[in-house]
Coordinates of C-alpha atoms and ligand atoms in Angstrom, one line a residue:
M28 CA 21.0 2.8 26.7
M29 CA 19.4 4.6 29.3
S30 CA 19.8 3.5 32.8
R31 CA 18.0 4.2 36.1
P32 CA 20.1 6.5 38.2
D33 CA 21.9 4.4 40.8
P34 CA 20.2 4.7 44.1
A35 CA 23.6 5.0 45.8
K36 CA 24.0 8.2 43.9
R37 CA 22.4 11.3 45.1
K38 CA 18.8 11.8 44.6
P39 CA 17.8 13.6 41.4
I40 CA 17.0 17.3 42.1
V41 CA 13.6 18.4 41.4
L42 CA 12.4 22.0 41.4
Y43 CA 8.7 22.5 42.0
V44 CA 7.1 25.7 41.5
D45 CA 3.7 26.7 42.5
D46 CA 2.3 29.8 44.1
E47 CA -0.1 27.9 46.4
S48 CA 1.7 26.6 49.6
S49 CA -0.5 23.8 50.2
N50 CA 0.4 22.3 46.7
R51 CA 4.1 22.8 47.5
I52 CA 3.8 20.9 50.7
V53 CA 1.9 18.0 49.2
F54 CA 4.6 17.7 46.4
Q55 CA 7.3 17.8 48.8
H56 CA 5.6 15.2 51.1
S57 CA 4.9 13.0 48.2
F58 CA 8.3 12.9 46.5
E59 CA 11.0 13.7 49.0
E60 CA 11.9 10.1 49.6
E61 CA 13.0 9.5 46.1
F62 CA 14.0 13.0 44.9
Q63 CA 15.6 15.9 46.4
I64 CA 13.1 18.7 46.4
L65 CA 13.5 22.4 45.9
L66 CA 10.3 24.6 46.2
A67 CA 9.7 28.1 44.9
E68 CA 6.6 30.1 44.9
G69 CA 7.2 32.0 41.8
A70 CA 9.3 32.4 38.7
D71 CA 11.9 34.7 40.2
E72 CA 12.6 32.5 43.2
A73 CA 12.8 29.5 40.7
T74 CA 15.2 31.2 38.4
M75 CA 17.5 31.9 41.3
L76 CA 17.2 28.3 42.6
V77 CA 18.2 27.0 39.2
S78 CA 21.3 29.1 39.1
Q79 CA 22.5 27.9 42.5
H80 CA 21.7 24.1 42.3
P81 CA 22.3 21.5 39.6
V82 CA 18.5 21.1 39.0
E83 CA 17.6 18.1 36.7
I84 CA 13.8 18.6 36.4
V85 CA 11.6 21.5 36.7
V86 CA 7.8 21.1 37.5
T87 CA 5.9 24.3 37.3
D88 CA 2.4 25.4 37.7
Q89 CA 1.1 27.4 34.6
R90 CA -1.0 29.9 36.4
M91 CA 1.0 32.0 38.8
P92 CA 0.8 35.7 39.7
G93 CA 3.5 37.7 37.7
K94 CA 5.4 35.5 35.4
S95 CA 3.7 32.4 34.0
G96 CA 5.0 28.8 34.1
M97 CA 5.4 29.1 30.5
D98 CA 7.6 32.3 30.8
L99 CA 9.6 30.7 33.3
L100 CA 10.3 27.6 31.3
E101 CA 11.2 29.9 28.4
T102 CA 13.9 31.5 30.7
I103 CA 15.2 28.1 31.8
K104 CA 15.3 26.7 28.3
S105 CA 17.8 29.4 27.5
S106 CA 19.9 29.5 30.5
H107 CA 19.9 25.7 31.2
P108 CA 18.7 23.9 28.2
R109 CA 19.2 20.4 29.6
I110 CA 17.0 20.6 32.4
I111 CA 13.8 18.7 31.7
R112 CA 10.8 21.0 31.9
M113 CA 7.3 19.9 32.9
V114 CA 4.1 21.9 33.4
V115 CA 1.0 21.3 35.5
T116 CA -2.0 23.0 34.3
A117 CA -5.9 23.0 33.7
Y118 CA -7.8 22.9 30.4
T119 CA -8.3 26.5 30.3
D120 CA -4.7 27.1 29.5
L121 CA -4.7 24.6 26.7
E122 CA -3.6 26.8 23.7
P123 CA -0.4 28.0 25.2
I124 CA 0.4 24.4 26.3
L125 CA -0.2 23.0 22.9
R126 CA 2.1 25.7 21.5
A127 CA 4.8 25.0 24.2
V128 CA 4.7 21.2 23.5
N129 CA 5.1 21.8 19.8
E130 CA 8.0 24.1 20.2
G131 CA 9.7 21.6 22.6
L132 CA 9.4 24.1 25.5
V133 CA 7.6 21.5 27.7
A134 CA 8.6 17.8 27.8
R135 CA 5.7 16.6 29.9
Y136 CA 2.4 18.3 30.4
L137 CA 0.3 17.1 33.5
M138 CA -3.3 17.6 34.0
K139 CA -4.5 19.4 37.3
P140 CA -5.0 18.1 39.9
W141 CA -1.9 15.8 39.3
D142 CA -2.2 12.1 39.9
Y143 CA 0.5 10.8 42.3
A144 CA 1.4 7.7 40.1
E145 CA 1.5 9.6 36.9
L146 CA 3.6 12.5 38.3
R147 CA 5.9 10.0 39.9
G148 CA 6.4 8.1 36.7
A149 CA 7.1 11.4 34.9
L150 CA 9.8 12.4 37.3
H151 CA 11.6 9.1 37.1
W152 CA 11.4 9.4 33.3
G153 CA 12.7 12.9 33.5
A154 CA 15.7 11.9 35.6
E155 CA 16.4 9.1 33.2
V156 CA 16.4 11.4 30.2
F157 CA 18.4 14.0 32.0
H158 CA 21.2 11.5 32.5
A159 CA 20.8 10.0 29.0
S160 CA 21.4 13.4 27.6
E161 CA 24.9 13.6 29.5
E162 CA 25.9 10.5 27.7
D163 CA 24.2 10.8 24.4
A164 CA 22.7 14.2 23.5
V165 CA 21.1 12.8 20.1
L166 CA 19.4 9.8 21.9
A167 CA 18.0 12.3 24.6
A168 CA 16.8 14.6 21.8
R169 CA 15.1 11.7 20.1
V170 CA 13.4 10.6 23.4
L171 CA 12.2 14.1 23.9
K172 CA 10.7 14.4 20.5
T173 CA 8.9 11.1 20.8
E174 CA 7.8 12.3 24.2
R175 CA 6.2 15.4 22.6
M176 CA 4.1 13.0 20.4
A177 CA 2.9 11.1 23.4
T178 CA 2.1 14.3 25.2
L179 CA -0.1 15.4 22.3
G180 CA -1.7 11.9 22.4
T181 CA -2.4 12.2 26.2
L182 CA -3.9 15.6 25.7
A183 CA -6.2 14.4 23.0
A184 CA -7.1 11.4 24.9
S185 CA -8.2 13.6 27.9
L186 CA -10.2 16.0 25.4
V187 CA -12.0 13.0 23.9
H188 CA -12.8 11.7 27.2
D189 CA -14.2 15.0 28.4
L190 CA -16.0 15.6 25.2
R191 CA -17.9 12.5 25.4
Q192 CA -20.1 13.6 28.4
P193 CA -21.6 16.8 26.9
L194 CA -22.0 15.0 23.8
S195 CA -24.0 12.3 25.4
Y196 CA -26.3 14.9 26.9
M197 CA -26.9 16.4 23.6
R198 CA -27.8 13.1 22.2
Y199 CA -30.3 12.4 24.8
N200 CA -31.6 15.8 24.4
V201 CA -32.1 15.5 20.7
E202 CA -34.0 12.3 21.5
R203 CA -36.2 14.0 23.9
L204 CA -37.0 16.7 21.4
V205 CA -38.1 14.2 18.9
Q206 CA -40.4 12.8 21.6
L207 CA -41.8 16.2 22.1
R208 CA -42.7 16.6 18.4
P209 CA -46.5 16.2 18.9
A210 CA -46.4 19.4 20.8
V211 CA -45.7 21.3 17.6
A212 CA -48.7 20.1 15.7
G213 CA -50.8 20.8 18.9
M214 CA -49.6 24.2 19.0
K215 CA -50.6 24.9 15.5
R216 CA -54.0 23.4 16.0
L217 CA -54.5 25.6 19.0
L218 CA -53.5 28.6 17.1
E219 CA -56.0 27.8 14.4
A220 CA -58.7 27.5 17.2
A221 CA -57.7 30.8 18.8
P222 CA -56.1 32.8 16.1
D223 CA -55.9 36.0 18.3
A224 CA -54.4 34.3 21.2
L225 CA -50.9 35.1 19.9
S226 CA -49.2 38.1 18.5
K227 CA -48.3 38.4 15.0
E228 CA -44.6 37.5 15.7
E229 CA -45.6 34.5 17.9
K230 CA -47.7 33.2 15.0
K231 CA -45.1 33.4 12.5
A232 CA -42.7 31.4 15.0
V233 CA -45.2 28.7 15.5
G234 CA -45.6 28.4 11.7
A235 CA -41.9 28.2 11.2
L236 CA -41.6 25.8 14.1
S237 CA -44.1 23.4 12.6
T238 CA -42.4 23.3 9.2
E239 CA -38.8 23.3 10.4
F240 CA -38.9 21.2 13.4
D241 CA -38.1 17.8 11.9
D242 CA -35.3 19.1 9.9
L243 CA -33.9 20.9 12.8
A244 CA -34.0 17.8 15.0
A245 CA -32.5 15.7 12.2
D246 CA -29.7 18.0 11.6
I247 CA -28.8 18.1 15.4
N248 CA -29.0 14.5 15.4
S249 CA -26.7 14.0 12.4
G250 CA -24.3 16.6 13.8
T251 CA -23.9 14.8 17.2
V252 CA -23.6 11.5 15.6
L253 CA -20.9 12.8 13.2
I254 CA -19.0 14.3 16.2
S255 CA -19.4 11.1 18.2
D256 CA -18.1 8.9 15.2
L257 CA -15.0 11.2 15.0
L258 CA -14.5 11.0 18.6
R259 CA -14.8 7.2 18.5
D260 CA -12.2 7.0 15.8
L261 CA -9.9 9.4 17.7
A262 CA -10.4 7.4 20.8
S263 CA -9.6 4.2 19.0
W264 CA -6.4 5.5 18.1
I265 CA -5.2 7.0 21.4
S266 CA -7.0 4.4 23.5
P267 CA -7.7 6.6 26.5
A268 CA -7.3 5.1 29.9
R269 CA -10.3 2.8 31.0
V270 CA -12.4 4.1 33.8
E271 CA -12.4 1.5 36.5
G272 CA -15.9 0.3 37.5
A273 CA -17.7 1.5 34.6
R274 CA -21.2 0.4 34.3
V275 CA -24.4 0.9 32.2
Q276 CA -27.2 1.3 34.8
E277 CA -29.8 0.1 32.4
A278 CA -28.9 -1.6 29.2
V279 CA -32.2 -1.7 27.4
H280 CA -32.5 2.0 27.3
V281 CA -29.0 2.2 25.7
I282 CA -30.1 -0.5 23.1
R283 CA -33.1 1.6 22.2
F284 CA -31.0 4.7 22.2
A285 CA -28.4 3.3 19.9
A286 CA -31.1 2.1 17.5
S287 CA -32.5 5.4 17.4
L288 CA -29.2 6.9 16.6
C289 CA -29.0 4.7 13.5
R290 CA -32.4 5.7 12.2
T291 CA -31.0 7.8 9.3
V292 CA -29.0 4.6 8.1
T293 CA -31.8 2.2 8.8
Q294 CA -34.5 4.2 7.1
R295 CA -32.3 4.8 4.1
A296 CA -31.9 1.0 3.7
R297 CA -35.5 0.4 4.6
V298 CA -34.7 -1.8 7.5
G299 CA -36.7 -2.3 10.5
V300 CA -34.9 -2.8 13.8
T301 CA -36.6 -4.8 16.5
Y302 CA -35.7 -5.7 20.2
E303 CA -36.4 -8.9 21.9
G304 CA -35.5 -9.4 25.6
P305 CA -36.1 -8.3 29.0
E306 CA -37.5 -4.8 29.6
R307 CA -34.7 -4.0 31.8
I308 CA -31.2 -5.1 32.2
E309 CA -29.4 -3.5 35.1
N310 CA -25.7 -3.0 35.9
V311 CA -23.8 -4.1 32.9
S312 CA -20.0 -3.8 33.3
I313 CA -19.2 -1.4 30.4
E314 CA -19.5 2.2 29.9
A315 CA -22.9 3.6 28.5
S316 CA -21.0 5.6 25.8
E317 CA -18.9 2.4 24.8
L318 CA -21.9 0.1 24.6
T319 CA -23.9 2.8 22.5
Q320 CA -20.7 3.0 20.0
I321 CA -20.6 -0.7 19.7
L322 CA -24.3 -1.2 19.0
V323 CA -24.3 1.8 16.6
N324 CA -21.3 0.0 14.7
L325 CA -23.2 -3.2 14.6
I326 CA -26.6 -1.8 13.7
T327 CA -25.1 0.5 11.0
N328 CA -23.0 -2.5 9.6
G329 CA -26.1 -4.6 9.4
A330 CA -28.2 -1.9 7.6
Q331 CA -25.3 -1.2 5.3
A332 CA -25.0 -4.9 4.4
I333 CA -28.7 -5.3 3.8
E334 CA -28.8 -2.0 1.6
S335 CA -25.7 -3.3 -0.4
A336 CA -27.5 -6.6 -1.1
D337 CA -30.4 -4.5 -2.4
R338 CA -32.9 -6.2 -0.5
P339 CA -35.3 -3.6 1.0
G340 CA -37.7 -4.8 3.8
G341 CA -34.8 -6.5 5.6
T342 CA -34.7 -6.7 9.4
I343 CA -32.2 -6.2 12.2
M344 CA -33.0 -8.0 15.4
I345 CA -31.4 -7.1 18.6
R346 CA -31.9 -9.8 21.2
A347 CA -30.6 -9.7 24.8
K348 CA -30.5 -12.3 27.6
V349 CA -29.3 -12.4 31.2
E350 CA -28.0 -15.7 32.5
G351 CA -26.4 -15.5 36.1
R352 CA -23.6 -13.0 35.6
Q353 CA -23.5 -13.2 31.8
V354 CA -25.4 -10.7 29.6
S355 CA -25.6 -11.6 26.0
I356 CA -26.7 -9.0 23.5
S357 CA -26.8 -10.1 19.8
V358 CA -27.3 -8.0 16.7
S359 CA -28.7 -10.1 13.7
D360 CA -29.4 -9.1 10.1
D361 CA -30.8 -11.0 7.1
G362 CA -28.4 -9.3 4.8
P363 CA -25.9 -11.1 2.4
G364 CA -23.7 -12.7 5.2
M365 CA -20.0 -13.0 4.6
P366 CA -17.7 -15.7 3.3
P367 CA -15.4 -17.4 5.9
E368 CA -12.4 -15.5 4.5
T369 CA -14.1 -12.3 5.4
V370 CA -15.2 -13.4 8.7
E371 CA -11.7 -14.3 9.6
K372 CA -10.4 -10.8 8.9
L373 CA -13.0 -9.1 10.9
G374 CA -11.5 -7.0 13.7
T375 CA -8.4 -6.3 11.7
L376 CA -7.8 -2.6 11.8
F377 CA -8.8 -1.1 8.3
F378 CA -10.3 -4.2 6.9
S379 CA -13.3 -3.1 5.1
T380 CA -15.0 -4.4 1.7
R381 CA -17.4 -1.4 1.7
A382 CA -16.7 1.6 -0.4
G383 CA -16.1 4.5 1.8
G384 CA -15.6 2.2 4.8
T385 CA -12.7 2.7 7.0
G386 CA -12.6 -0.5 8.6
L387 CA -12.7 0.7 12.2
G388 CA -16.1 -0.4 13.5
I389 CA -15.5 -4.1 14.3
N390 CA -12.0 -3.5 15.6
Q391 CA -13.5 -0.9 17.8
C392 CA -16.1 -3.4 19.2
F393 CA -13.6 -6.1 19.8
R394 CA -11.4 -3.6 21.8
L395 CA -14.1 -2.1 23.9
V396 CA -15.9 -5.5 24.7
S397 CA -12.5 -7.1 25.6
R398 CA -11.5 -4.1 27.6
A399 CA -14.8 -4.5 29.5
G400 CA -13.9 -8.2 30.4
G401 CA -16.2 -9.6 27.7
D402 CA -16.0 -11.1 24.3
V403 CA -17.5 -11.0 20.8
R404 CA -18.5 -13.9 18.6
I405 CA -19.4 -13.8 14.9
E406 CA -21.8 -16.2 13.1
S407 CA -22.3 -15.4 9.4
T408 CA -23.7 -17.5 6.5
E409 CA -23.4 -16.4 3.0
G410 CA -26.9 -15.5 1.6
E411 CA -28.6 -15.8 5.1
G412 CA -27.2 -13.3 7.3
T413 CA -24.9 -12.2 10.1
T414 CA -25.2 -12.3 13.9
I415 CA -22.8 -10.6 16.2
H416 CA -23.0 -11.9 19.8
L417 CA -21.6 -9.8 22.7
H418 CA -20.9 -11.3 25.9
L419 CA -20.8 -8.9 28.7
L420 CA -20.8 -9.3 32.5
K421 CA -23.1 -8.0 35.1
A422 CA -21.4 -5.5 37.5
F423 CA -21.3 -7.2 41.0
D424 CA -21.6 -4.6 43.6
G425 CA -24.7 -2.6 43.3
Ligands
ATP510 N1 -23.5 -7.3 9.3 C1 -22.5 -7.5 8.3 N2 -23.0 -8.1 7.1 C2 -22.0 -8.2 6.1 N3 -20.8 -7.9 6.1 C3 -20.4 -7.2 7.3 C4 -21.3 -7.0 8.4 N4 -20.5 -6.3 9.3 C5 -19.3 -6.2 9.0 N5 -19.3 -6.7 7.6 C6 -18.1 -6.7 6.8 O1 -16.8 -6.4 7.6 C7 -16.2 -5.3 7.1 C8 -15.5 -4.4 8.3 O2 -16.6 -3.8 9.1 P1 -16.3 -2.6 10.0 O3 -17.5 -2.1 10.7 O4 -15.0 -2.9 10.8 O5 -15.8 -1.5 8.9 P2 -16.6 -0.7 7.8 O6 -18.1 -0.8 8.1 O7 -16.2 -1.3 6.4 O8 -16.2 0.7 8.0 P3 -16.5 1.6 9.5 O9 -17.4 0.9 10.3 O10 -15.1 2.0 10.0 O11 -17.2 2.9 8.8 C9 -17.1 -4.5 6.4 O12 -16.6 -3.6 5.5 C10 -18.0 -5.7 5.8 O13 -17.3 -6.3 4.7
MG511 MG1 -18.8 -0.5 10.1

């Protein structure tokens, strides 16, 4: 078994390598109580310190003038293979980091600027693994291997998290483009009224725009929906850390937006989507991107259910209500409903009765809603339809 180093024993020795002196000072100041800190401003100095002291952990910045952090770790790996190697880096250096993690060069990868609690945890973990490797090299190797997987998971989680934001801009922008659609017809008419106002090339472009606009917007829309679905699935696997204090500023906008994202599915199923409730619902405690995902899941499920029952002309009704701190949003469909055995299994990962279904949707809803402090209730009657109720909370302050 691994054990924490006995506090009576000497502190674990950590070598921190960074060319910026302010970073070195902060590092030393943050961790000197629990660890014996050695500082180096570059790879050469670090290599020298490693040969002079029984270093247990090396934490290095990736970008440094001269030898990079990765080169340094490579040197240390061959001269002192047991030292636990960690790197601090920014996204721009992603490719070499991935390679390094895969090759076992780096045990832990930390994002810049580092977070005190995360780095402290990593250092304690590193000291434990180092001592475990004294007692049981096989166990230590296994721990390091598992850790590599975890590192890749962390990396994926931060990527997913960071991709969401540009993606949601794109989605809003596509929506805006669709709103601007009348401008295309207008331009064409103007051109007909004043055929000489534009050059030949401009005329051609206006003509092309008027025929291609709808397809272009629809393609961008399906592309972003696809990417966001992929991210959603990935996120549900790696479960990125929850952002504290997340809130939707105005939920009705999100409801309408989610409905617009489902247009392809609802139109194909010939399903109308209606909203009934207040015009504005402010400050709901959940992330906008999460509420969007939840609603997209539910609306899509409803439309797919109606379509599978081959009952065109069905409807999906989204209702919202605010009572004190409670915000209730429900999505109802008049599709085929579900037998009680199915309702019972809802939320189980990979449970799906749909050809081509992955069975992630409802599970995702359960997880996101409960993480936001809310809950989900399901009502379904065979032959009549299904209603999924989301109970969320108003964010208090502001
Ligand atoms: N509104 C609904 N009406 C009838 N059945 C539903 C409804 N919503 C969900 N279901 C049933 O619950 C199952 C699980 O739904 P869930 O959204 O989790 O997965 P999926 O739709 O099958 O796949 P995914 O959403 O991952 O593409 C569905 O396969 C379907 O049998
Ligand atoms: Mg689904």
